[in-house]
Coordinates of C-alpha atoms in Angstrom, one line a residue:
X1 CA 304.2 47.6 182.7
X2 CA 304.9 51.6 183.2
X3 CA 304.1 54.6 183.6
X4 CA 306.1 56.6 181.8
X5 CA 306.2 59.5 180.0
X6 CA 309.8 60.0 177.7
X7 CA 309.5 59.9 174.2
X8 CA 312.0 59.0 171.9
X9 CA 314.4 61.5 170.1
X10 CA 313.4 62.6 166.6
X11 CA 315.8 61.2 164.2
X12 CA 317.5 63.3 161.5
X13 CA 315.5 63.1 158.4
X14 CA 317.6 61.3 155.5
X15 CA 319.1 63.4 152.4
X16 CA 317.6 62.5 149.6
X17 CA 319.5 59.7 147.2
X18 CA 321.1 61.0 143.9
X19 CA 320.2 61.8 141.0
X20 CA 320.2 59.1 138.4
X21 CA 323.0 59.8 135.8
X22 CA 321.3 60.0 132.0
X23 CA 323.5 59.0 128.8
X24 CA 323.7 61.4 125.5
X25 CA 321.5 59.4 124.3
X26 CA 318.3 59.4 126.9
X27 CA 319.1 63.2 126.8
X28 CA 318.4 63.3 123.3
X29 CA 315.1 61.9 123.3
X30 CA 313.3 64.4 126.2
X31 CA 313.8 66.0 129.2
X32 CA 316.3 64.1 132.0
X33 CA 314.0 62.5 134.8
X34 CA 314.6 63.4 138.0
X35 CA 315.1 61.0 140.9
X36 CA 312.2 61.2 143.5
X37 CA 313.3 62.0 147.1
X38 CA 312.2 59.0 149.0
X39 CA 309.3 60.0 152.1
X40 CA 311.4 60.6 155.3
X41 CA 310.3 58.0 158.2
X42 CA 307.6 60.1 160.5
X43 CA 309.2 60.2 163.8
X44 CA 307.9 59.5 167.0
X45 CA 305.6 61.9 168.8
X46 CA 307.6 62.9 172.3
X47 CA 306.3 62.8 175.4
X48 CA 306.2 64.9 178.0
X49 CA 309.6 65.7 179.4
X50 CA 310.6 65.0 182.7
X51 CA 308.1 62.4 183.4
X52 CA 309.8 59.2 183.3
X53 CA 307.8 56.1 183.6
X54 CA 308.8 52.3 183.8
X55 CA 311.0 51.0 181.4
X56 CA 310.4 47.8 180.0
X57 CA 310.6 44.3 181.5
X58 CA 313.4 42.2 181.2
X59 CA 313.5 40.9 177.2
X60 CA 310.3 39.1 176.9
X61 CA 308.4 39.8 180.1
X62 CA 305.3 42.4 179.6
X63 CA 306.4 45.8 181.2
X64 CA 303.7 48.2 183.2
X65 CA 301.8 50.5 180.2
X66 CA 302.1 53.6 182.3
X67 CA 305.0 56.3 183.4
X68 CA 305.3 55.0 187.3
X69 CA 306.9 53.2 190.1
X70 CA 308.4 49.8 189.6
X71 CA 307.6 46.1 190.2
X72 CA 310.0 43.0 190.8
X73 CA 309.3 39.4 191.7
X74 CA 307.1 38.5 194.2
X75 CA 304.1 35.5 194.3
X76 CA 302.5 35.0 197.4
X77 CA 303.9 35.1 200.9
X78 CA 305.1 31.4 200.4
X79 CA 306.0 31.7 196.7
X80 CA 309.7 30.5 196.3
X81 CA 312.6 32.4 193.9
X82 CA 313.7 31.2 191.0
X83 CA 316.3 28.4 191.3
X84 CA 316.8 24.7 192.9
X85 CA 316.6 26.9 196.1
X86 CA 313.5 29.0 196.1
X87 CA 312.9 31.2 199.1
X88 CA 309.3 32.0 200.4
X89 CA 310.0 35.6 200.9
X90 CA 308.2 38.3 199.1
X91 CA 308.7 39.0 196.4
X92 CA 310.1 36.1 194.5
X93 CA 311.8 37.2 190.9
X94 CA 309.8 37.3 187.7
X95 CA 310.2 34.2 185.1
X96 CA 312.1 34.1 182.6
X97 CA 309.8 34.7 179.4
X98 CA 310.9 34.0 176.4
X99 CA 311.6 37.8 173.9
X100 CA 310.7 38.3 170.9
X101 CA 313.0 38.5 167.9
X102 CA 313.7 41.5 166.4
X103 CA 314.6 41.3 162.9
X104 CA 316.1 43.9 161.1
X105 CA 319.7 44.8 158.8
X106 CA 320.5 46.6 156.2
X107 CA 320.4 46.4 152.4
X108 CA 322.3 48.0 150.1
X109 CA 321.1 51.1 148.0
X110 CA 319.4 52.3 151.1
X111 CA 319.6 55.2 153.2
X112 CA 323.0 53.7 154.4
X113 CA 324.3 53.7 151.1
X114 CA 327.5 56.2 149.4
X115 CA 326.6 58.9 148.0
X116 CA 328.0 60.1 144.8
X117 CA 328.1 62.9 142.4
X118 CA 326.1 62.5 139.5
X119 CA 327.7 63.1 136.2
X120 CA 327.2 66.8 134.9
X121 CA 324.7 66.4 132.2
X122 CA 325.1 67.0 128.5
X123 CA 324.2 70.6 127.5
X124 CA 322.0 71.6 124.2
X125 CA 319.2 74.1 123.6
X126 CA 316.6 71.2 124.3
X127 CA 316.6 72.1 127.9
X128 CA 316.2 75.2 127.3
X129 CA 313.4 74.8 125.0
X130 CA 311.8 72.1 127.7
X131 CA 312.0 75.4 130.1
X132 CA 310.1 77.7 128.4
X133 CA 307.2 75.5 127.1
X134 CA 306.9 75.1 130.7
X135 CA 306.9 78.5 131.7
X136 CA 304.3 78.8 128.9
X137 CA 302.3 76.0 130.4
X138 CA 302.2 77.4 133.8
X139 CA 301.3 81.2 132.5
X140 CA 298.3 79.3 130.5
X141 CA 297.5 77.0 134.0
X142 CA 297.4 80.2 136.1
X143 CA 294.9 82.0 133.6
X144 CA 293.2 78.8 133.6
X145 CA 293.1 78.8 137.1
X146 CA 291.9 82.3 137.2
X147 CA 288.8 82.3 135.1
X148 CA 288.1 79.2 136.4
X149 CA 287.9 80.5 140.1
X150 CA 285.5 83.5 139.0
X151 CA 283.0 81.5 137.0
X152 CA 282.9 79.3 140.3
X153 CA 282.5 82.4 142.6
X154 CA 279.6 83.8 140.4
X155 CA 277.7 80.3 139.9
X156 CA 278.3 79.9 144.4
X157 CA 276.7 83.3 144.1
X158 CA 273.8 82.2 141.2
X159 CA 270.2 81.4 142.4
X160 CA 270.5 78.0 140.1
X161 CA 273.4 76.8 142.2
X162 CA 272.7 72.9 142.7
X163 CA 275.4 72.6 145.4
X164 CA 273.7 72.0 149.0
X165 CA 275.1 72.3 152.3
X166 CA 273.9 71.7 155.6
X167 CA 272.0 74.4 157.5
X168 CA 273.8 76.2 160.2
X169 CA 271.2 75.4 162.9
X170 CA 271.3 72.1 162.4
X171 CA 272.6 71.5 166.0
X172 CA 274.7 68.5 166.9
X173 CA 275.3 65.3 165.5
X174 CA 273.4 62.6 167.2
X175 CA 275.7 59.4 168.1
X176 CA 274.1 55.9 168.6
X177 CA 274.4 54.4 171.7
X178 CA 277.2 51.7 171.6
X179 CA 279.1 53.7 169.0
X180 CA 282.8 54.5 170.0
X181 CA 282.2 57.9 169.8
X182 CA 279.1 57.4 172.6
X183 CA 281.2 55.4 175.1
X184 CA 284.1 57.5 174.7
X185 CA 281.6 61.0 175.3
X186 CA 280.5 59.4 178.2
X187 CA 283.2 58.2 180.1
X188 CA 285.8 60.3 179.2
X189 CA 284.4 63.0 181.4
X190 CA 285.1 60.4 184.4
X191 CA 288.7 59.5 183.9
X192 CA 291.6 61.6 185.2
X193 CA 295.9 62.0 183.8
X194 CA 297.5 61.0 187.1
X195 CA 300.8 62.5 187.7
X196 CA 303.0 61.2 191.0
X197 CA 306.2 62.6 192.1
X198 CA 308.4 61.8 194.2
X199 CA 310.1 63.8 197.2
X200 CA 313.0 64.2 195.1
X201 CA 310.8 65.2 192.4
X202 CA 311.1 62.1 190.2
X203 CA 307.5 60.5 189.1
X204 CA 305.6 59.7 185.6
X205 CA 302.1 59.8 184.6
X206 CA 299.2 57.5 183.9
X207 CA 295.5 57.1 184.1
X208 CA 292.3 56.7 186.4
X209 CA 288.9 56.6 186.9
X210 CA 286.4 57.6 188.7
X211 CA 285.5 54.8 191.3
X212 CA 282.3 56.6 193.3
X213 CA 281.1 59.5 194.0
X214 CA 283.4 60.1 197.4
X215 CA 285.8 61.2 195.1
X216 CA 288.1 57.6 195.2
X217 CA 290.1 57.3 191.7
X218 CA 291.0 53.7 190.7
X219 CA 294.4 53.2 189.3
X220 CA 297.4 51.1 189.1
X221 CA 299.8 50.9 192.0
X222 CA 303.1 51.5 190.0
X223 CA 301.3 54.1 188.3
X224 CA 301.3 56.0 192.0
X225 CA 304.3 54.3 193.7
X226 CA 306.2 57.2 193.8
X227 CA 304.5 59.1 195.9
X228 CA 303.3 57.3 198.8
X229 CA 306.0 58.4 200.9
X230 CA 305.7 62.1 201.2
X231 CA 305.2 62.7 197.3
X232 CA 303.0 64.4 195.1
X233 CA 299.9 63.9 193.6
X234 CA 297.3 65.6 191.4
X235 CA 294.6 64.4 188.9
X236 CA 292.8 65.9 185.9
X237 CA 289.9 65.6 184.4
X238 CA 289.7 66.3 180.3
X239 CA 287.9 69.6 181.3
X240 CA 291.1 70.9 182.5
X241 CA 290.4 70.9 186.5
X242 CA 292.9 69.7 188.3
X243 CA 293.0 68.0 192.0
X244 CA 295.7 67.5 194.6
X245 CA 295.3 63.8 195.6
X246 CA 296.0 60.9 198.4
X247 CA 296.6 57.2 198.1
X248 CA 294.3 55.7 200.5
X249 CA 295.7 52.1 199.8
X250 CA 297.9 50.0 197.1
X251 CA 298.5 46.6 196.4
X252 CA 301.7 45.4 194.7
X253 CA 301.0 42.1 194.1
X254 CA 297.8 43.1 192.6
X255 CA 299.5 46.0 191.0
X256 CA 296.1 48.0 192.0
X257 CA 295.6 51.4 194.0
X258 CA 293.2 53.7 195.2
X259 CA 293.6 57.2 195.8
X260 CA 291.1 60.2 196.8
X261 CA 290.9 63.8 195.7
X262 CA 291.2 66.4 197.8
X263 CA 288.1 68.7 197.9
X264 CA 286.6 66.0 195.5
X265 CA 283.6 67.9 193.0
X266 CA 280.1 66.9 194.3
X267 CA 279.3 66.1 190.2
X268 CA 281.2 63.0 190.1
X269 CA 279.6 60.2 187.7
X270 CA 281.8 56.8 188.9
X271 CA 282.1 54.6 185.6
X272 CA 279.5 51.3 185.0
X273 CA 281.4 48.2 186.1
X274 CA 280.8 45.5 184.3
X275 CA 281.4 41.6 184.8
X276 CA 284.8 40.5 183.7
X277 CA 284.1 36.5 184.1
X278 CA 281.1 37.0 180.8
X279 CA 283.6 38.9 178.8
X280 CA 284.5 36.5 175.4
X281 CA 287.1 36.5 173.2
X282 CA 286.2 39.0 170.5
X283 CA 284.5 41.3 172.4
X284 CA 285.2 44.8 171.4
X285 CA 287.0 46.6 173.7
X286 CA 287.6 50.4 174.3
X287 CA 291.0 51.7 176.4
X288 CA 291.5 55.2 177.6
X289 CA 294.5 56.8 178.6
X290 CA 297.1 58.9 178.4
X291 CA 300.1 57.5 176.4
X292 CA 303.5 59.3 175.9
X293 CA 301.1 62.0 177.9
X294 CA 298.6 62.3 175.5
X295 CA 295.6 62.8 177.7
X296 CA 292.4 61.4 176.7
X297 CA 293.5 59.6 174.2
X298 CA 291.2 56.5 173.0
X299 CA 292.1 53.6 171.1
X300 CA 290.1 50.2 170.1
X301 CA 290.3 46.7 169.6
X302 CA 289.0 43.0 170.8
X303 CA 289.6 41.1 173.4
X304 CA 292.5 38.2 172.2
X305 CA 292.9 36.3 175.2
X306 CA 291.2 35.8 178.6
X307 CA 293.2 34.1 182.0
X308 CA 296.4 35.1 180.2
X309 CA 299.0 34.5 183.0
X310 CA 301.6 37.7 183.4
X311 CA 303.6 38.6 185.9
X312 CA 305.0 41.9 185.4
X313 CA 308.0 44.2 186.1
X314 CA 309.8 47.3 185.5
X315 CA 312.8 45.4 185.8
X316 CA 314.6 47.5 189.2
X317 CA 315.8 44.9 191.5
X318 CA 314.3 46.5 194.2
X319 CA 310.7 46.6 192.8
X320 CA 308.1 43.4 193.3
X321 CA 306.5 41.8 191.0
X322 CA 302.6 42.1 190.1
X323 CA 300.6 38.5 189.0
X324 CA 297.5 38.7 187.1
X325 CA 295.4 36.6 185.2
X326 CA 294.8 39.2 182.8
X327 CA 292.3 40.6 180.1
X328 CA 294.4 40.7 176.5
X329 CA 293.3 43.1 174.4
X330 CA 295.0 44.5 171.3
X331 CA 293.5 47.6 171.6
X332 CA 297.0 50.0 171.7
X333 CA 297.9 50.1 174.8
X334 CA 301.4 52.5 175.5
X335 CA 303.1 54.1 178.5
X336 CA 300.8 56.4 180.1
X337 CA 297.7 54.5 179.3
X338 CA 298.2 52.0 183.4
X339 CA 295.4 52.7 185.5
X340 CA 293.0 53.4 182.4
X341 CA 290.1 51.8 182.0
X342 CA 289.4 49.1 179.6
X343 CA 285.7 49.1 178.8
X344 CA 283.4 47.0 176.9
X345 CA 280.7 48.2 173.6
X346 CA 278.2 49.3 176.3
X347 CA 280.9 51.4 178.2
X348 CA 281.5 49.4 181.3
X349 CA 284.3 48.8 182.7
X350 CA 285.8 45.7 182.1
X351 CA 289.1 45.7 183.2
X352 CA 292.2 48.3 184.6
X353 CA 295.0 48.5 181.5
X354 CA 298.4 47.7 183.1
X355 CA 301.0 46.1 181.3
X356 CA 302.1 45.4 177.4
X357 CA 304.3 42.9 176.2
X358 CA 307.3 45.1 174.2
X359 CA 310.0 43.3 171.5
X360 CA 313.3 43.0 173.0
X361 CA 314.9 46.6 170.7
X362 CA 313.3 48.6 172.8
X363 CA 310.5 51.0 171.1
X364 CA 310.2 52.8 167.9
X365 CA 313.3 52.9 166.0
X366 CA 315.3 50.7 167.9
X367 CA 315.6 52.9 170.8
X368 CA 314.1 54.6 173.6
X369 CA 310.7 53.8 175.3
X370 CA 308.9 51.1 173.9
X371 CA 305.3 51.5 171.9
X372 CA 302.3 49.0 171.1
X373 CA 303.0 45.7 169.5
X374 CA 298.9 44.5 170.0
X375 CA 299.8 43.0 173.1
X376 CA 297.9 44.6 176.4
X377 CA 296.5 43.2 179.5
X378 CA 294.5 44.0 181.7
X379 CA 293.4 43.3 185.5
X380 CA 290.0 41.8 185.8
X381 CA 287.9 44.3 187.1
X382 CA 285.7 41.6 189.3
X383 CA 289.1 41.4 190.9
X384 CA 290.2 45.0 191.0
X385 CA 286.9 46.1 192.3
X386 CA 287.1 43.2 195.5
X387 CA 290.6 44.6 196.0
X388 CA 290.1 48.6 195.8
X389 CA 287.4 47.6 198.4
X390 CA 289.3 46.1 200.7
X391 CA 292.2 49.1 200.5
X392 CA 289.4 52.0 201.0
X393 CA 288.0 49.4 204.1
X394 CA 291.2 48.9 206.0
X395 CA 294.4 50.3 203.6
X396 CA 295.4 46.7 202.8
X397 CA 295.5 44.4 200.7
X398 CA 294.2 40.7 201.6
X399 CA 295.8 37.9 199.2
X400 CA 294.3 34.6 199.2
X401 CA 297.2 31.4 199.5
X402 CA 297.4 27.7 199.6
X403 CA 300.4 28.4 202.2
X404 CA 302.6 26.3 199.8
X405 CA 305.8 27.7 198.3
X406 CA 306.1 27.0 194.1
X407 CA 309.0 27.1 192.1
X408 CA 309.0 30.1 189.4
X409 CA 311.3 28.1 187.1
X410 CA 309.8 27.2 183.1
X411 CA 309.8 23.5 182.3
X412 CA 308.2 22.2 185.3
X413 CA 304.8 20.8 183.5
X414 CA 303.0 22.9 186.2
X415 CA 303.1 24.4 189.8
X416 CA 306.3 22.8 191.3
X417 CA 305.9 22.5 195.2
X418 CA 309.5 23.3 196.3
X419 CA 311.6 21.3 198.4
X420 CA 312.3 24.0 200.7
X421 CA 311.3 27.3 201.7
X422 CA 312.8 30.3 202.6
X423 CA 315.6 30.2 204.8
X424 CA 315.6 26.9 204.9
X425 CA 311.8 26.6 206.3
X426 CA 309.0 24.1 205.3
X427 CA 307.8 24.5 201.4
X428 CA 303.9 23.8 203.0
X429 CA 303.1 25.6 205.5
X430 CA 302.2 23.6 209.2
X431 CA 298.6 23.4 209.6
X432 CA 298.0 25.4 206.3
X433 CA 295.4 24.9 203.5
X434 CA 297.9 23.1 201.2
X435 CA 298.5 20.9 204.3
X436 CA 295.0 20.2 205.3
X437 CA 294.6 18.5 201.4
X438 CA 297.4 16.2 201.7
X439 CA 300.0 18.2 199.2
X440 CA 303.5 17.6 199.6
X441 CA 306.9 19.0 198.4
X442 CA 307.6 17.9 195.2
X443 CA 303.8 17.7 193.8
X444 CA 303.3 19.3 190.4
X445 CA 299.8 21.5 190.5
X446 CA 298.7 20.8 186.6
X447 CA 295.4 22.5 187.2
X448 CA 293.0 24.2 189.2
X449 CA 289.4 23.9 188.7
X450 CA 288.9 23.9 185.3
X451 CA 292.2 26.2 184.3
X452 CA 295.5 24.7 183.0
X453 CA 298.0 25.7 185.6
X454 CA 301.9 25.3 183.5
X455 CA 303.7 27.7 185.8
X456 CA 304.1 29.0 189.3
X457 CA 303.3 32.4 188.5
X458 CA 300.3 30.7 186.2
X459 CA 299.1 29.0 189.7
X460 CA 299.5 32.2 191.7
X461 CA 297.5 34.6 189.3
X462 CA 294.9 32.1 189.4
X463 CA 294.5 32.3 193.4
X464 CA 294.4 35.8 193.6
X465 CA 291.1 35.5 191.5
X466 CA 290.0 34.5 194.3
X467 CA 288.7 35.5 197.8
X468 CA 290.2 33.6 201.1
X469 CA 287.7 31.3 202.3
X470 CA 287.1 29.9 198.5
X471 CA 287.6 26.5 198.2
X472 CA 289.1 25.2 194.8
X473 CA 290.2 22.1 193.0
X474 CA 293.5 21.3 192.9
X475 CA 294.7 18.3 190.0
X476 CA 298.3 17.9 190.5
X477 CA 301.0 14.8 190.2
X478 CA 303.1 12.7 192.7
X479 CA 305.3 9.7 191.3
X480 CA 303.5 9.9 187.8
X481 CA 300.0 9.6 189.0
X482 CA 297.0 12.2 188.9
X483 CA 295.4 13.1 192.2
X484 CA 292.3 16.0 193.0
X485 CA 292.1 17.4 196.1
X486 CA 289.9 20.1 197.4
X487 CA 291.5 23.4 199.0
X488 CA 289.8 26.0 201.2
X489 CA 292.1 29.2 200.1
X490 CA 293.9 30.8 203.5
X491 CA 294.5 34.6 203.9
X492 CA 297.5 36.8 204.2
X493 CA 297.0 40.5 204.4
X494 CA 299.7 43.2 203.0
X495 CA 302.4 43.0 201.1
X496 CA 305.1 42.3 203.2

């Protein structure tokens, strides 16, 4: 998903359609009716210029919900590319998703259609006559009007007035806790508009939060990407102060980073986390963030799906891909709003907001950056919070593997082991955890612990739930039977 910050052009509001032509004989009976001037489309809110973010994904695949850096394809350090021939270099390319359809055409007597002049109607006094009764009716409306406004002033001004409004001292409006409004007061003060540039000054924006009170901000790592080499990077809070900032550590495959402000407040209030694994379908949910550049902006919705596999991308061929098994919320989620927190009716934190699934026309209109369709995801924050601890620890990420290279292609009924590795090396890796349990090339992973596993990228989201030295269950196939075997997850740290 991205981080991006372009908004789509304004399009030219339509003329209005013509007039309908009258006959004698309509003319005869009244006044001719005039044709109403259908409402102009409203047109997209711009964003901020000169912030590009991500573009979307290849058609179909969920693109980052922020204005940053980039991602590709890229499992774990065995994972294969796509094809008969996959390699086990990082990353390894995205799957092919299927896109939605995006309907659409015209009709006839639209805004497309001719215009033409409408026949000059018939002339007689009755138009004229219509004319002045309603020049009459309006001099009577505006005396109307008139007296009606100074018997009102004088009754507001009567002792026997019965209208009753609230006294001034009243004080503030007292909001339930749980409300919307209550989370949002409360943890909007902790999240920050990111914006990285580059060294030759391209960038985007997106979203954070604080993480604790050393001043570390919790984001996405495309929404940042941009400046790790030499770039810049500032945060602000909704109260208008603005930080220079640092990234301490990021994690493509995760698609998570952590960054520090510089001279960090001493008032800092980290955000509640919460536990991810309770979190149940139809949960409210609550996302802040800062779409098209619209700081602080918060939207609502439920959770739709939980262990949704996504792998995401910006689509550049040089980015990597990030693999989650992600939140799904339908809360709008839109570029800007990567690195924002998702939080639950209490106001924890639930999860990091990072990609969106967009329709294949790209946006509103047909054109330009795509919006919302009620499609978001979101990174696990029980993961995200294991991973930012790691990168504040030692600046690296640490991925757990089964040192087994799968195939990324659709169709496979599972997790295909490959046939070969990269560059022509071993698909399982000597002396490995896939090894140790007796998996082979060519076994089909259909499961692991109790999750469905239909993909490679579904299988490698699933690991990276978990911490090396876990041990899971693996169900997979060889020759058309069903084996288990138990696998104690290996490590791999970075991301090269």
């Amino acid at each position: 998903m991205s981080t991006e910050n372009e908004g789509n052009a304004v399009p030219p509001a339509p003329s209005a359609p013509p007039v309908p032509v009258e006959t004698p004989a309509a003319s005869a009976q009244g006044a001719p009716h005039v044709g109403e001037a259908p409402t102009a489309p409203i047109p997209a809110v711009p964003g901020t210029p000169g912030a590009p973010e991500h573009e979307s994904a290849p058609a179909g695949m969920p693109a980052y919900a922020s204005n940053g850096a980039g991602q590709g394809t890229d499992p774990y350090a065995q994972a294969p590319a796509q094809g008969s021939a996959p390699e086990a270099g990082w990353p390894p390319p995205p799957p092919p998703t299927p896109s939605y359809a995006d309907g659409g055409g015209s009709g006839h007597g639209g805004w497309g259609s001719a215009y033409q002049q409408p026949a000059p109607k018939p002339k007689n006094g009755r138009g004229g006559l219509v004319a002045a009764v309603l020049v009459a009716a309006l001099v009577a409306g505006g005396v109307g009007g008139g007296i009606g406004y100074s018997l009102a002033k004088n009754d507001d001004n009567s002792t026997d007035s019965t209208t009753v409004s609230a006294p001034s001292t009243s004080g503030e409006v007292k909001r339930a806790s749980g409300t919307v409004a209550n989370v949002a007061a409360t943890a909007l003060p902790s999240t920050v508009t990111i914006e990285a540039q580059s060294t030759n000054g391209e960038g985007g924006t997106g979203t954070g939060f604080v993480f604790d009170k050393q001043g570390h901000i919790l984001t996405n790592n495309h929404v940042v990407a941009d400046a790790v080499d030499g770039g810049k990077l500032t945060a602000t809070f909704p109260s208008g102060k603005k930080y220079d900032a640092e990234v301490v550590g990021h994690a493509q495959g995760y698609d998570v980073a952590v960054i520090k402000l510089k001279n960090a407040p001493s008032d800092l209030k980290p955000l509640v986390l919460g536990d991810s694994d309770k979190v149940a379908v139809g949960d409210s949910t609550i996302a802040i963030g800062a779409p098209f550049g619209l700081s602080n902006t918060v939207t609502t919705g439920i959770i739709s799906a939980k262990n949704r596999p996504v792998a995401s991308s910006d689509g550049s061929a040089s980015s990597k891909s990030s693999y989650m098994s992600a939140l799904q919320t339908d809360a709008s989620i839109n570029p800007g709003n990567s690195g924002g927190p998702l939080l639950d009716a209490s106001g924890a934190v639930i999860g990091i907001n990072s990609a969106i699934q967009s329709s294949s026309s790209g946006g509103l209109g047909g054109s330009g950056q795509s919006g919302s369709i009620g499609l978001g995801f979101a990174i696990p924050i029980n993961q995200a919070k294991y991973v930012a601890q790691q990168l504040i620890q030692t600046g690296k990420p640490v991925y757990a593997k089964i040192g087994a290279s799968v195939s990324l292609e659709e169709g496979t009924g599972g997790a295909k082991i490959t046939e070969q590795g990269a560059s022509g090396s071993s698909s399982v890796e000597a002396g490995g955890p896939a090894a140790k349990a007796g998996l082979k090339p060519g076994d089909v992973i259909t499961r692991l612990d109790d999750m469905t596993v239909d993909s490679g990228p579904t299988l490698i989201g699933a690991i990276w739930t978990h911490k090396p030295g876990d041990t899971v269950k693996l169900t997979y196939t060889r020759d058309g039977k069903t084996h288990t075997t138990d696998v104690t997850l290996g490590s791999r740290e970075g991301d090269n």
